[in-house]
XYZ file of C-alpha atoms in Angstrom:
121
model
C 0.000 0.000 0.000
C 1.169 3.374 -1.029
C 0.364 6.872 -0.259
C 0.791 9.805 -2.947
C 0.709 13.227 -2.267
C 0.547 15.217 -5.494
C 0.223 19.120 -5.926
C -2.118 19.755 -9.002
C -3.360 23.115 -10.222
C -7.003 23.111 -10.706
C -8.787 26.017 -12.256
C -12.152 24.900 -11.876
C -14.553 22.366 -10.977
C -14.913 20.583 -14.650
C -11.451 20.275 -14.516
C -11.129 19.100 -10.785
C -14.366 16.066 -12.012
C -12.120 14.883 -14.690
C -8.700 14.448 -12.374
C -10.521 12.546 -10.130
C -12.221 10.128 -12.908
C -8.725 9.833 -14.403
C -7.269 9.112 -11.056
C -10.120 6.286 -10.052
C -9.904 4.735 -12.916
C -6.335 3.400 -12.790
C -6.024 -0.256 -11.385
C -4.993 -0.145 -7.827
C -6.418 2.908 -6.369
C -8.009 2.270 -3.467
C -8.716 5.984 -2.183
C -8.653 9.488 -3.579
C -9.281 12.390 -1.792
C -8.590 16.164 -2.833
C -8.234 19.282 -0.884
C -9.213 22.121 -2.979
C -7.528 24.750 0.114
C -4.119 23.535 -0.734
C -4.369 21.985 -4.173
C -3.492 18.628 -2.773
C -4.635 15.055 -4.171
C -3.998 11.972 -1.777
C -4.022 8.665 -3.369
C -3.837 5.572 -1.668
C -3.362 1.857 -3.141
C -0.898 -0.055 -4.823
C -0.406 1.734 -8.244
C 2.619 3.521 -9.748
C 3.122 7.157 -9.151
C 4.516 7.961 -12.924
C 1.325 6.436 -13.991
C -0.491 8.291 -11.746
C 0.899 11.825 -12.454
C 1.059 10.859 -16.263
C -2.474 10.933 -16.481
C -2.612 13.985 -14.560
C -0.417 16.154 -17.127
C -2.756 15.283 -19.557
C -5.328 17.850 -17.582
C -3.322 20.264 -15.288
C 0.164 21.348 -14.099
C 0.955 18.122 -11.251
C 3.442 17.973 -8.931
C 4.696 14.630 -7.081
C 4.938 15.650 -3.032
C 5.479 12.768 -1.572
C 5.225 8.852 -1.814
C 5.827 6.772 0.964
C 3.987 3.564 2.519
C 0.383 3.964 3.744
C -0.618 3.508 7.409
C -2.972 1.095 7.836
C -5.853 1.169 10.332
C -5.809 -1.567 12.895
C -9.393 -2.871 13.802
C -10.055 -2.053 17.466
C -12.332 -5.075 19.206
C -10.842 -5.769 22.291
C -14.239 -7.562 23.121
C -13.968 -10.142 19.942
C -10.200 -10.790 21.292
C -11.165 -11.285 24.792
C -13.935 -13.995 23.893
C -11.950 -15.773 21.192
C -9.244 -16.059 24.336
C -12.260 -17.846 26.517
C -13.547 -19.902 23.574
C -11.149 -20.739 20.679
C -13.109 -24.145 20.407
C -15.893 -22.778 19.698
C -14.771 -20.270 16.723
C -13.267 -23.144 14.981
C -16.322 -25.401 14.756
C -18.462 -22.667 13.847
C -15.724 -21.226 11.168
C -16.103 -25.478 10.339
C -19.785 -25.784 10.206
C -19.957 -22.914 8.152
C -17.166 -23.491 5.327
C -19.159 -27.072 4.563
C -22.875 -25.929 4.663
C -22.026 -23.361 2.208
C -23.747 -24.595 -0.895
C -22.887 -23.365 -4.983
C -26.001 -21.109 -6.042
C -27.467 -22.796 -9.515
C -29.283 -21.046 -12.062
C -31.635 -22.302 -14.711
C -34.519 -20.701 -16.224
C -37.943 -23.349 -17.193
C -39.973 -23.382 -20.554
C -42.689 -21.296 -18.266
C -40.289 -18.397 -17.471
C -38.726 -18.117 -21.047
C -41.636 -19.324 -23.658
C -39.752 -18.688 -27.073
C -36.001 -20.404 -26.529
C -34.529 -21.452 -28.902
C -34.629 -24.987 -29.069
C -33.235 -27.729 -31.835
C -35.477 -30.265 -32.562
């Protein structure tokens, strides 16, 4: 996970719309956020920066800030922790019963639902 700080030069709302559909549109971005007061654009996700500020250029003047690694959130359940800690039986034959009554999902459609297929006599 990366984080991208760019500078980009935005004259006006049209402009800002089609950075940030340029920007969500490459493969990896997972965030995007702007800040209009400083001209800032925060990406976050594994993508490539030159890719990234290529596509900018295209619209307006960018600048690269910064790139560095991402932070990542932890999740914050002491609760779940402290009752896995009393009952780690438990969570594995539920986590058990669960992975083998899952069952594929079928489709078909009937002569009723569909009455013109095209059928080969």
């Amino acid at each position: 996970m990366n984080k991208i700080v760019l500078k980009v030069e935005l004259q006006d709302d049209k402009i800002k719309k089609k950075a940030m559909k340029a920007v969500s549109n490459i493969s990896g971005v997972e965030s995007v956020s702007m800040d209009m007061k400083d001209q800032e654009l925060t990406l976050t996700g594994d993508m490539d920066p030159v890719v990234v500020v290529d596509k900018l250029r295209k619209l307006c003047y960018t600048e690269i800030l910064s790139v560095g690694p991402a932070k990542e959130k932890k999740p914050e359940t002491p609760e779940l922790e402290d009752q896995n800690q009393y009952m780690p039986g438990i969570v594995m034959v539920c986590e058990a019963y669960h992975n083998q009554m899952s069952q594929p999902h079928y489709y078909y459609t009937s002569v009723e639902e569909n009455p013109n297929p095209c059928v080969i006599c």
